[in-house]
Coordinates of C-alpha atoms in Angstrom, one line a residue:
M77 CA 135.3 86.2 134.4
A78 CA 134.2 89.1 132.3
Q79 CA 133.2 91.3 135.3
D80 CA 135.7 92.7 137.8
Q81 CA 136.0 90.6 141.0
T82 CA 136.4 93.7 143.1
T83 CA 133.0 94.9 141.9
I84 CA 131.5 91.5 142.5
R85 CA 132.8 91.5 146.1
E86 CA 131.3 94.9 146.7
W87 CA 127.9 93.9 145.3
F88 CA 128.1 90.6 147.3
D89 CA 128.8 92.4 150.5
Q90 CA 126.1 94.9 150.0
G91 CA 123.5 92.2 149.3
A92 CA 124.6 90.1 152.3
E93 CA 124.3 93.2 154.5
R94 CA 120.7 93.7 153.4
G95 CA 119.9 90.1 154.2
M96 CA 119.3 89.0 150.6
D97 CA 119.7 85.4 149.7
F98 CA 121.0 85.4 146.1
M99 CA 122.5 87.9 143.6
V100 CA 122.0 87.7 139.9
V101 CA 124.7 89.5 137.8
A102 CA 123.2 90.7 134.6
R103 CA 124.3 92.7 131.5
D104 CA 122.1 95.6 130.3
G105 CA 120.9 94.7 126.8
F106 CA 120.9 98.3 125.7
G107 CA 124.0 100.0 127.2
G108 CA 126.0 96.8 128.0
D109 CA 126.6 97.8 131.7
L110 CA 126.6 95.2 134.4
Y111 CA 124.3 95.4 137.4
P112 CA 123.3 93.2 140.4
Y113 CA 119.7 91.9 140.9
Y114 CA 119.2 90.8 144.5
V115 CA 116.8 88.0 145.4
D116 CA 114.9 87.7 148.7
A117 CA 114.0 84.0 149.0
Q118 CA 110.8 84.9 150.9
D119 CA 109.5 86.9 147.9
E120 CA 110.8 85.1 144.8
T121 CA 113.0 82.3 143.5
T122 CA 116.2 82.8 141.5
Q123 CA 114.4 81.2 138.5
R124 CA 111.8 83.9 138.7
A125 CA 114.4 86.6 139.0
I126 CA 116.3 85.2 136.0
E127 CA 113.1 85.3 134.0
Q128 CA 112.5 88.9 135.1
V129 CA 115.9 89.9 133.8
R130 CA 115.6 88.1 130.5
D131 CA 112.1 89.4 129.9
G132 CA 113.5 92.9 130.2
G133 CA 115.9 92.1 127.3
D134 CA 119.0 91.8 129.5
R135 CA 121.4 88.8 129.8
V136 CA 122.0 86.8 132.9
L137 CA 125.8 86.1 133.4
E138 CA 126.1 84.6 136.9
V139 CA 124.2 83.8 140.1
Y140 CA 125.8 84.0 143.5
D141 CA 124.6 82.4 146.8
L142 CA 124.9 85.2 149.4
K143 CA 124.7 82.7 152.2
A144 CA 127.7 80.7 151.0
P145 CA 131.4 81.7 151.0
L146 CA 132.3 83.9 148.1
A147 CA 135.8 82.7 147.3
P148 CA 134.8 79.2 145.9
Q149 CA 132.1 80.9 143.8
L150 CA 134.6 83.3 142.3
A151 CA 137.1 80.6 141.7
S152 CA 134.6 78.5 139.7
G153 CA 135.0 80.8 136.7
R154 CA 131.3 81.3 136.2
S155 CA 129.1 81.1 139.4
W156 CA 125.7 79.6 139.1
N157 CA 124.5 78.9 142.6
T158 CA 120.8 78.7 143.1
E159 CA 118.4 77.0 145.5
E160 CA 118.7 73.8 143.5
T161 CA 122.4 73.7 143.6
R162 CA 122.9 74.4 147.3
P163 CA 122.8 70.8 148.5
A164 CA 124.9 69.4 145.7
R165 CA 127.2 72.3 144.9
E166 CA 130.7 71.5 143.6
H167 CA 129.4 68.0 142.6
G168 CA 129.0 67.5 138.9
R169 CA 127.3 69.7 136.4
A170 CA 124.4 72.1 136.9
D171 CA 121.1 71.8 135.2
F172 CA 121.2 72.6 131.5
E173 CA 119.2 75.8 131.9
E174 CA 121.6 77.0 134.6
A175 CA 124.7 76.2 132.5
L176 CA 123.4 77.8 129.3
M177 CA 125.2 81.1 128.8
F178 CA 123.4 82.2 125.6
S179 CA 122.0 80.6 122.5
T180 CA 121.4 81.3 118.8
T181 CA 119.3 79.4 116.2
Q182 CA 122.4 77.4 115.3
R183 CA 124.7 77.3 118.5
S184 CA 124.2 77.1 122.2
Y185 CA 127.1 78.2 124.4
V186 CA 127.3 76.4 127.7
F187 CA 129.4 76.8 130.9
D188 CA 131.3 73.7 132.2
P189 CA 133.1 74.0 135.6
A190 CA 135.8 71.7 134.4
F191 CA 136.4 73.9 131.4
S192 CA 136.4 77.4 132.8
A193 CA 138.4 80.6 132.2
G194 CA 139.1 80.8 135.9
R195 CA 140.8 77.4 135.9
V196 CA 142.9 78.1 132.8
N197 CA 143.9 81.6 134.2
A198 CA 145.0 80.0 137.4
L199 CA 147.1 77.4 135.6
T200 CA 148.6 80.2 133.4
E201 CA 149.5 82.3 136.5
G202 CA 151.2 79.3 138.0
A203 CA 153.2 78.6 134.9
L204 CA 154.4 82.2 134.8
A205 CA 155.3 82.5 138.5
G206 CA 159.0 82.6 137.8
E207 CA 158.8 85.1 134.9
D208 CA 157.6 88.1 136.8
P209 CA 155.2 89.3 134.0
A210 CA 153.7 92.8 134.2
A211 CA 150.0 93.0 134.7
H212 CA 149.2 93.6 131.0
E213 CA 151.6 90.9 129.9
L214 CA 149.9 88.4 132.2
E215 CA 146.5 89.4 130.9
A216 CA 147.8 89.0 127.3
V217 CA 149.2 85.5 127.9
K218 CA 146.0 84.4 129.7
A219 CA 144.0 85.4 126.7
I220 CA 146.3 83.4 124.4
M221 CA 146.2 80.3 126.6
R222 CA 142.4 80.5 126.7
R223 CA 142.4 80.4 122.9
L224 CA 144.9 77.5 122.9
V225 CA 142.9 75.5 125.3
A226 CA 139.7 76.1 123.3
E227 CA 141.5 74.9 120.2
S228 CA 142.8 71.9 122.1
L229 CA 139.4 70.8 123.2
S230 CA 137.8 71.3 119.8
A231 CA 140.6 69.1 118.4
E232 CA 140.0 66.4 121.0
I233 CA 136.3 66.4 120.3
G234 CA 136.9 66.1 116.6
E235 CA 139.4 63.3 116.9
T236 CA 137.1 61.4 119.4
Y237 CA 133.8 61.6 117.5
L238 CA 134.6 61.8 113.8
K239 CA 133.8 58.3 112.4
E240 CA 135.6 56.7 109.6
D241 CA 133.8 54.1 107.4
Q242 CA 136.0 51.0 107.4
E243 CA 134.9 50.1 103.9
T244 CA 135.0 53.4 102.0
G245 CA 137.3 55.4 104.3
E246 CA 134.9 58.3 104.3
I247 CA 134.6 60.5 107.4
S248 CA 131.1 61.0 108.7
E249 CA 130.4 63.7 111.2
T250 CA 128.2 62.7 114.2
D251 CA 126.2 65.0 116.4
E252 CA 128.9 64.8 119.0
A253 CA 131.5 65.9 116.4
Q254 CA 129.6 69.1 115.9
I255 CA 130.5 70.2 119.5
S256 CA 133.4 72.6 119.8
A257 CA 134.9 75.0 122.3
A258 CA 135.1 78.8 122.1
V259 CA 136.2 81.9 123.9
V260 CA 133.3 84.3 124.5
D261 CA 132.5 87.7 126.2
G262 CA 135.4 89.5 124.6
G263 CA 137.9 86.8 125.2
D264 CA 137.2 86.4 128.9
Q265 CA 135.0 83.3 129.2
L266 CA 135.4 79.7 127.9
A267 CA 132.3 77.9 126.6
V268 CA 131.4 74.5 125.2
V269 CA 129.4 75.0 122.0
Y270 CA 126.7 72.6 121.1
P271 CA 124.4 72.4 118.0
T272 CA 121.2 74.0 119.4
Q273 CA 118.8 71.3 118.3
S274 CA 120.6 68.6 120.3
A275 CA 122.4 70.8 122.9
R276 CA 120.4 69.6 126.0
E277 CA 120.6 65.9 125.0
L278 CA 124.4 66.0 124.4
Y279 CA 125.0 68.1 127.6
E280 CA 123.0 65.8 129.8
A281 CA 124.7 62.8 128.3
G282 CA 128.0 64.1 129.7
I283 CA 129.6 65.1 126.3
P284 CA 132.3 66.1 126.4
S285 CA 133.3 64.2 129.4
K286 CA 135.4 65.6 132.2
A287 CA 138.1 63.1 131.2
L288 CA 138.1 64.5 127.6
I289 CA 138.4 68.0 129.0
E290 CA 141.3 67.1 131.2
K291 CA 143.0 65.5 128.2
A292 CA 142.5 68.7 126.2
I293 CA 144.0 70.8 129.0
E294 CA 146.9 68.5 129.3
R295 CA 147.4 68.6 125.5
A296 CA 147.6 72.4 125.7
E297 CA 150.7 72.0 127.8
I298 CA 150.1 75.2 129.7
S299 CA 153.2 74.9 131.9
T300 CA 155.4 74.8 128.9
E301 CA 153.5 76.9 126.4
A302 CA 152.6 79.9 128.7
P303 CA 156.3 80.9 129.3
H304 CA 157.0 80.4 125.6
E305 CA 154.0 82.6 124.6
L306 CA 155.2 85.2 127.1
H307 CA 158.7 85.4 125.6
E308 CA 157.2 85.5 122.0
W309 CA 154.7 88.2 123.1
R310 CA 157.5 90.3 124.5
E311 CA 159.5 89.9 121.3
R312 CA 156.6 90.9 119.1
N313 CA 155.7 93.8 121.3
A314 CA 159.1 95.1 122.1
G315 CA 158.9 98.9 122.7
R316 CA 155.1 98.8 122.4
L317 CA 152.6 100.1 125.0
S318 CA 150.0 97.7 126.3
Y319 CA 147.0 97.6 124.0
G320 CA 144.8 99.6 126.4
D321 CA 147.5 102.4 126.7
A322 CA 148.1 102.4 122.9
I323 CA 144.5 103.2 122.1
V324 CA 144.3 107.0 121.4
A325 CA 140.5 107.0 120.7
A326 CA 137.7 104.6 119.9
A327 CA 134.7 105.3 117.8
G328 CA 132.0 102.9 116.9
E329 CA 133.6 99.6 115.7
W330 CA 137.1 101.0 115.5
A331 CA 140.1 101.7 117.8
Y332 CA 142.7 104.3 116.8
V333 CA 146.1 103.0 118.0
Y334 CA 149.5 104.6 118.4
Q335 CA 152.6 102.6 117.4
P336 CA 156.2 103.8 118.0
G337 CA 158.1 103.7 114.7
F338 CA 155.0 104.8 112.7
T339 CA 154.7 108.3 113.8
T340 CA 154.0 111.7 112.2
E341 CA 157.2 113.1 113.7
R342 CA 159.3 110.5 112.1
I343 CA 157.8 110.7 108.6
D344 CA 157.9 114.5 108.7
A345 CA 161.6 114.4 109.6
L346 CA 162.3 112.0 106.7
T347 CA 160.3 114.3 104.3
E348 CA 162.1 117.4 105.5
G349 CA 165.5 115.7 104.9
A350 CA 164.5 114.6 101.4
L351 CA 163.5 118.2 100.6
A352 CA 166.6 119.9 102.1
S353 CA 168.1 120.8 98.7
E354 CA 164.7 122.1 97.4
S355 CA 164.5 125.0 99.9
P356 CA 160.7 124.7 100.3
A357 CA 158.7 127.5 102.0
P358 CA 157.2 126.4 105.3
H359 CA 153.7 126.0 103.8
E360 CA 155.1 124.0 100.9
L361 CA 157.0 121.7 103.4
E362 CA 153.8 121.3 105.4
A363 CA 151.8 120.4 102.3
V364 CA 154.3 117.8 101.1
Q365 CA 154.6 116.3 104.6
Q366 CA 150.8 115.9 104.7
I367 CA 151.0 114.2 101.2
M368 CA 153.7 111.8 102.4
R369 CA 151.8 110.9 105.6
A370 CA 148.9 109.8 103.4
H371 CA 151.3 108.0 101.0
L372 CA 153.0 106.1 103.8
A373 CA 149.6 105.1 105.4
R374 CA 148.6 103.6 102.1
S375 CA 151.9 101.8 101.8
L376 CA 151.7 100.3 105.3
T377 CA 148.1 99.2 104.7
E378 CA 149.2 97.4 101.6
E379 CA 152.0 95.7 103.4
I380 CA 149.8 94.6 106.3
H381 CA 147.2 93.1 103.9
E382 CA 149.7 91.3 101.8
A383 CA 151.6 89.8 104.8
H384 CA 148.5 89.1 107.0
P385 CA 145.3 88.2 105.2
E386 CA 143.7 87.6 108.6
A387 CA 144.2 91.3 109.4
A388 CA 142.3 92.6 106.4
Q389 CA 140.4 95.0 108.7
V390 CA 143.6 96.6 110.1
E391 CA 144.6 99.8 108.3
A392 CA 147.0 102.6 108.6
T393 CA 145.5 106.1 108.4
V394 CA 146.1 109.8 108.9
A395 CA 143.8 111.0 111.7
D396 CA 142.9 114.7 111.7
T397 CA 145.3 115.2 108.8
D398 CA 148.2 115.4 111.2
Q399 CA 148.6 112.1 113.1
L400 CA 149.5 108.7 111.8
M401 CA 147.5 105.9 113.4
L402 CA 146.6 102.3 113.0
T403 CA 142.9 101.3 113.1
Y404 CA 141.9 98.0 114.6
P405 CA 138.4 96.5 114.9
I406 CA 137.1 96.8 118.5
I407 CA 136.3 93.1 118.4
G408 CA 139.4 91.1 117.8
G409 CA 141.7 94.1 117.6
R410 CA 143.6 93.4 120.8
E411 CA 144.6 89.9 119.5
L412 CA 145.9 91.3 116.2
Y413 CA 147.8 94.0 118.0
E414 CA 149.4 91.6 120.5
A415 CA 150.2 89.2 117.7
G416 CA 152.6 91.9 116.5
I417 CA 150.6 93.1 113.5
P418 CA 152.1 95.1 112.0
S419 CA 155.6 94.3 113.3
Q420 CA 158.3 97.0 113.3
A421 CA 160.0 95.2 110.5
L422 CA 156.8 95.6 108.4
V423 CA 156.7 99.3 109.3
E424 CA 160.3 99.7 108.1
K425 CA 159.4 97.8 104.9
A426 CA 156.5 100.1 104.3
I427 CA 158.7 103.2 104.8
E428 CA 161.2 101.8 102.3
R429 CA 158.4 101.0 99.9
A430 CA 157.1 104.6 100.1
E431 CA 160.5 105.9 98.7
I432 CA 160.3 109.2 100.6
S433 CA 163.7 110.3 99.3
N434 CA 162.5 110.1 95.7
E435 CA 158.8 110.8 96.1
A436 CA 158.9 113.9 98.3
P437 CA 160.8 116.1 95.8
D438 CA 158.5 114.9 93.0
E439 CA 155.4 115.7 95.1
L440 CA 156.8 119.2 95.9
H441 CA 157.3 119.9 92.2
A442 CA 153.8 118.7 91.4
W443 CA 152.3 120.7 94.2
R444 CA 154.0 123.9 93.0
E445 CA 152.6 123.3 89.5
R446 CA 149.1 122.7 90.8
N447 CA 149.2 125.8 93.1
P448 CA 151.1 128.5 91.2
L449 CA 149.3 131.2 93.2
S450 CA 150.5 129.7 96.5
R451 CA 154.0 130.9 96.1
P452 CA 155.8 132.5 99.0
V453 CA 155.5 136.3 99.5
A454 CA 158.0 138.8 100.6
A455 CA 158.3 139.5 104.3
D456 CA 156.9 143.0 104.1
V457 CA 153.9 141.8 102.1
A458 CA 153.3 139.0 104.6
A459 CA 153.4 141.5 107.4
H460 CA 151.0 143.8 105.6
R461 CA 148.5 141.0 104.9
A462 CA 148.8 139.7 108.5
A463 CA 147.8 143.1 109.7
E464 CA 145.0 143.2 107.2
Y465 CA 143.7 139.8 108.4
D466 CA 143.6 141.2 112.0
R467 CA 141.5 144.2 110.8
H468 CA 139.0 142.1 109.0
S469 CA 138.9 139.0 111.3
L470 CA 135.7 137.9 112.9
G471 CA 137.6 135.5 115.3
P472 CA 137.0 137.5 118.5
D473 CA 133.2 137.1 117.8
G474 CA 133.4 133.4 117.7
F475 CA 134.1 133.0 113.9
D476 CA 137.6 131.6 113.8
G477 CA 139.0 131.5 110.3
Y478 CA 136.5 134.1 109.0
I479 CA 137.2 137.6 107.7
T480 CA 135.1 140.2 105.9
A481 CA 136.1 140.6 102.3
P482 CA 138.3 143.7 101.6
A483 CA 136.3 146.8 101.2
E484 CA 137.2 147.6 97.5
F485 CA 135.8 144.2 96.4
V486 CA 132.7 144.5 98.6
D487 CA 132.1 148.1 97.3
E488 CA 132.4 146.9 93.7
A489 CA 129.9 144.0 94.2
R490 CA 127.5 146.3 96.0
A491 CA 127.7 149.0 93.3
R492 CA 126.9 146.4 90.6
A493 CA 124.0 145.0 92.6
E494 CA 122.5 148.5 93.2
T495 CA 122.8 149.2 89.4
L496 CA 120.8 146.1 88.6
A497 CA 118.3 146.8 91.5
A498 CA 117.7 150.3 90.1
Q499 CA 116.8 148.9 86.8
H500 CA 114.1 146.7 88.4
P501 CA 112.8 148.5 91.4
E502 CA 109.9 146.2 91.9
R503 CA 112.3 143.4 92.5
A504 CA 115.1 145.4 94.1
D505 CA 115.5 143.5 97.3
E506 CA 115.4 140.2 95.6
I507 CA 118.0 141.3 93.1
R508 CA 120.3 142.4 95.8
D509 CA 119.9 139.1 97.6
E510 CA 120.4 137.0 94.5
Y511 CA 123.4 139.1 93.5
R512 CA 125.0 138.5 96.8
K513 CA 124.4 134.8 96.5
A514 CA 125.7 134.7 92.9
F515 CA 128.8 136.6 93.8
A516 CA 129.6 134.3 96.7
D517 CA 129.2 131.2 94.6
E518 CA 131.3 132.6 91.8
A519 CA 134.0 133.7 94.2
T520 CA 134.2 130.3 95.8
E521 CA 134.6 128.6 92.5
A522 CA 137.4 131.0 91.6
L523 CA 139.2 130.3 94.9
A524 CA 138.8 126.5 94.4
A525 CA 140.3 126.7 90.9
A526 CA 143.2 128.9 92.1
Y527 CA 144.1 126.9 95.1
P528 CA 143.3 123.2 94.5
D529 CA 145.4 121.9 97.3
E530 CA 144.8 124.5 100.0
P531 CA 142.3 124.2 102.7
Q532 CA 138.7 124.6 101.4
I533 CA 138.4 128.3 101.1
A534 CA 134.9 129.8 100.4
V535 CA 133.1 133.1 100.2
S536 CA 129.7 133.4 101.9
T537 CA 127.2 136.2 102.4
S538 CA 125.3 137.4 105.5
G539 CA 123.4 140.1 103.7
V540 CA 123.9 142.3 106.7
G541 CA 125.7 145.7 106.5
P542 CA 129.5 145.6 106.2
Q543 CA 129.5 141.8 106.5
D544 CA 127.8 141.4 103.1
Y545 CA 130.7 139.1 102.1
L546 CA 132.8 136.8 104.3
I547 CA 135.8 134.8 103.4
S548 CA 136.1 131.4 105.2
L549 CA 139.7 130.1 105.4
G550 CA 138.8 126.4 105.5
G551 CA 137.5 126.3 109.1
L552 CA 141.1 126.8 110.4
S553 CA 142.1 128.1 113.8
E554 CA 142.8 131.8 114.0
D555 CA 146.6 131.3 114.0
R556 CA 146.6 129.0 110.9
A557 CA 144.1 131.2 109.1
R558 CA 146.2 134.3 109.7
A559 CA 149.3 132.4 108.4
L560 CA 147.5 131.3 105.3
Y561 CA 146.2 134.8 104.5
A562 CA 149.6 136.4 105.2
R563 CA 151.3 134.4 102.5
G564 CA 148.7 135.6 99.9
V565 CA 145.9 133.1 100.1
P566 CA 143.5 134.2 98.7
S567 CA 145.1 136.9 96.7
A568 CA 143.5 140.3 95.8
D569 CA 143.5 139.4 92.1
V570 CA 141.6 136.1 92.7
I571 CA 138.9 137.8 94.8
A572 CA 138.5 140.7 92.4
G573 CA 138.2 138.3 89.4
A574 CA 135.1 136.8 91.0
V575 CA 133.1 140.0 90.4
A576 CA 133.6 139.8 86.6
R577 CA 132.3 136.2 86.6
V578 CA 128.9 137.0 87.9
D579 CA 126.2 136.4 85.1
E580 CA 124.2 139.6 85.7
Q581 CA 121.5 138.6 83.2
A582 CA 120.9 135.3 85.0
V583 CA 120.4 137.3 88.3
V584 CA 117.9 139.6 86.6
S585 CA 116.0 136.8 85.0
A586 CA 115.8 134.9 88.3
A587 CA 114.6 138.0 90.2
A588 CA 112.1 139.1 87.6
L589 CA 109.7 136.2 88.4
S590 CA 107.7 136.0 91.5
T591 CA 108.8 133.4 94.1
G592 CA 105.9 131.1 93.4
E593 CA 106.5 131.3 89.6
R594 CA 110.2 130.4 90.1
V595 CA 109.5 127.5 92.3
R596 CA 106.8 126.1 89.9
A597 CA 109.1 126.5 86.9
A598 CA 112.0 124.9 88.7
L599 CA 109.7 122.0 89.9
E600 CA 108.6 121.4 86.3
R601 CA 112.2 121.1 85.2
T602 CA 112.9 118.8 88.2
R603 CA 110.1 116.5 87.1
A604 CA 111.3 116.5 83.6
A605 CA 114.7 115.5 84.8
G606 CA 113.2 112.5 86.6
A607 CA 113.8 113.7 90.1
E608 CA 113.0 111.2 92.8
D609 CA 112.5 113.5 95.8
E610 CA 109.3 115.4 94.7
E611 CA 107.6 114.3 97.9
D612 CA 110.1 116.5 99.8
W613 CA 108.5 119.6 98.4
S614 CA 106.1 121.6 100.5
W615 CA 104.3 124.5 98.8
Q616 CA 103.3 126.1 102.2
D617 CA 106.0 125.3 104.7
G618 CA 109.1 124.4 102.7
I619 CA 109.0 126.7 99.7
E620 CA 112.5 128.0 100.3
I621 CA 113.9 124.4 100.4
G622 CA 112.2 123.6 97.2
R623 CA 113.5 126.8 95.6
T624 CA 117.1 126.1 96.7
R625 CA 117.1 122.5 95.4
A626 CA 115.7 123.5 92.0
W627 CA 117.9 126.5 91.5
G628 CA 121.0 124.5 92.4
R629 CA 120.0 121.8 90.0
H630 CA 119.2 124.0 87.1
G631 CA 121.6 126.9 87.5
I632 CA 119.0 129.6 88.4

């Protein structure tokens, strides 16, 4: 059953101690959490309680009779014990409404005591008694056997109810043949699936019969297949963790999973070996290792999709730029993982396909060509720049990876801004402000062009005293930012060159107009360009937003 039996026992005992008669186990429709709803027979019926739960948008999973022994109810796979079932419990099927698990417009999923997860799980445990499986191995094989039994029952139904025309040989599908079996609730429950329009009629007619269900269970050969599946599972997952332990993180619909053999450490070592004769600087080696991680992730993803079309959602990826991971869909991911996808052999094939010994040197040469200014610096220069970083760092104030721009460049930018402001005293403050922004934008473009493969380096402005200009080293930690700056990134020449790039006339022209005039002119150009977001403009409350959008769009 989907819910933990220990929790059910605790809830059962609590309800019994309070003198309650029944316990409805429900699933919160918003958060997915399970909870008990206790029923006092003097106040309401279980049917009324079930309606209350469903009216609140929640789903009813089970009903327990608190006046009856718990063990038989747990063993049934899905307990549905109400006032009506008390006299005839354990004899035949429940009413259709009680057996109905959930329904869609097309399919209705119904519980049948003869076809229950609890029963199949018990048969699987018995078949594996001599194999001494670990807990996660037992759970894995139980899940496999539930799927096999569901497939077996679906096959029996199809073979029994598909009709062949004796004259034409054509197969006609009856209502009964549309019945199937399925594993639901994340793989924990078994259900008989009926076409919704005829579900009640077929169920009450006893289709599929208990005899057919028994035949399907016998056909699944659990006593033989369960040990075989355990051995195959162990072979597929040799050296692997259990799926739950292998998950590093889960976000939304995806689980990030670790797999031995496909690790950052291994690929980095292979890359380092391939570059041994190239004598790369530490930062060059790190850059190429990062490139090869991404290259290998693409290679393994292609291998997975080519070898296993059913695993089209499984991908290899580089998480946080440093760690190699496999991503599986939350729904169905466990089955794919435990099916050995990808196998270690496939991982090895992907590593071979990546051709690290050939590709890593080529990537190093290409990186050096793209980043000529990221060359190593002499030890004394590195030491000087590290000390300079410490002098200008804002890290202790909570700005890791930020430094104030060196004084000589700030002074030059300020001097030029003051010269322009003096020429237009009526707009002096605006000119200073616009010059700071223009300088920061030009400097950022210069840094991006000079260091295309480095972390995103930018220049920003606070407009406050000595921190007029800040250099952001890609949002890195203090240690990594210091190491980057120590080896010359960004260099003094690159920062200094940004000053000359500022278009002073554009700054003066922009500042010469009043704010309202600038916004209106920008809006007219926006309309002329066919902008679709004019409704976002607010002349009273959002004038700065409008101005920023227009200037960015039209280069003001």
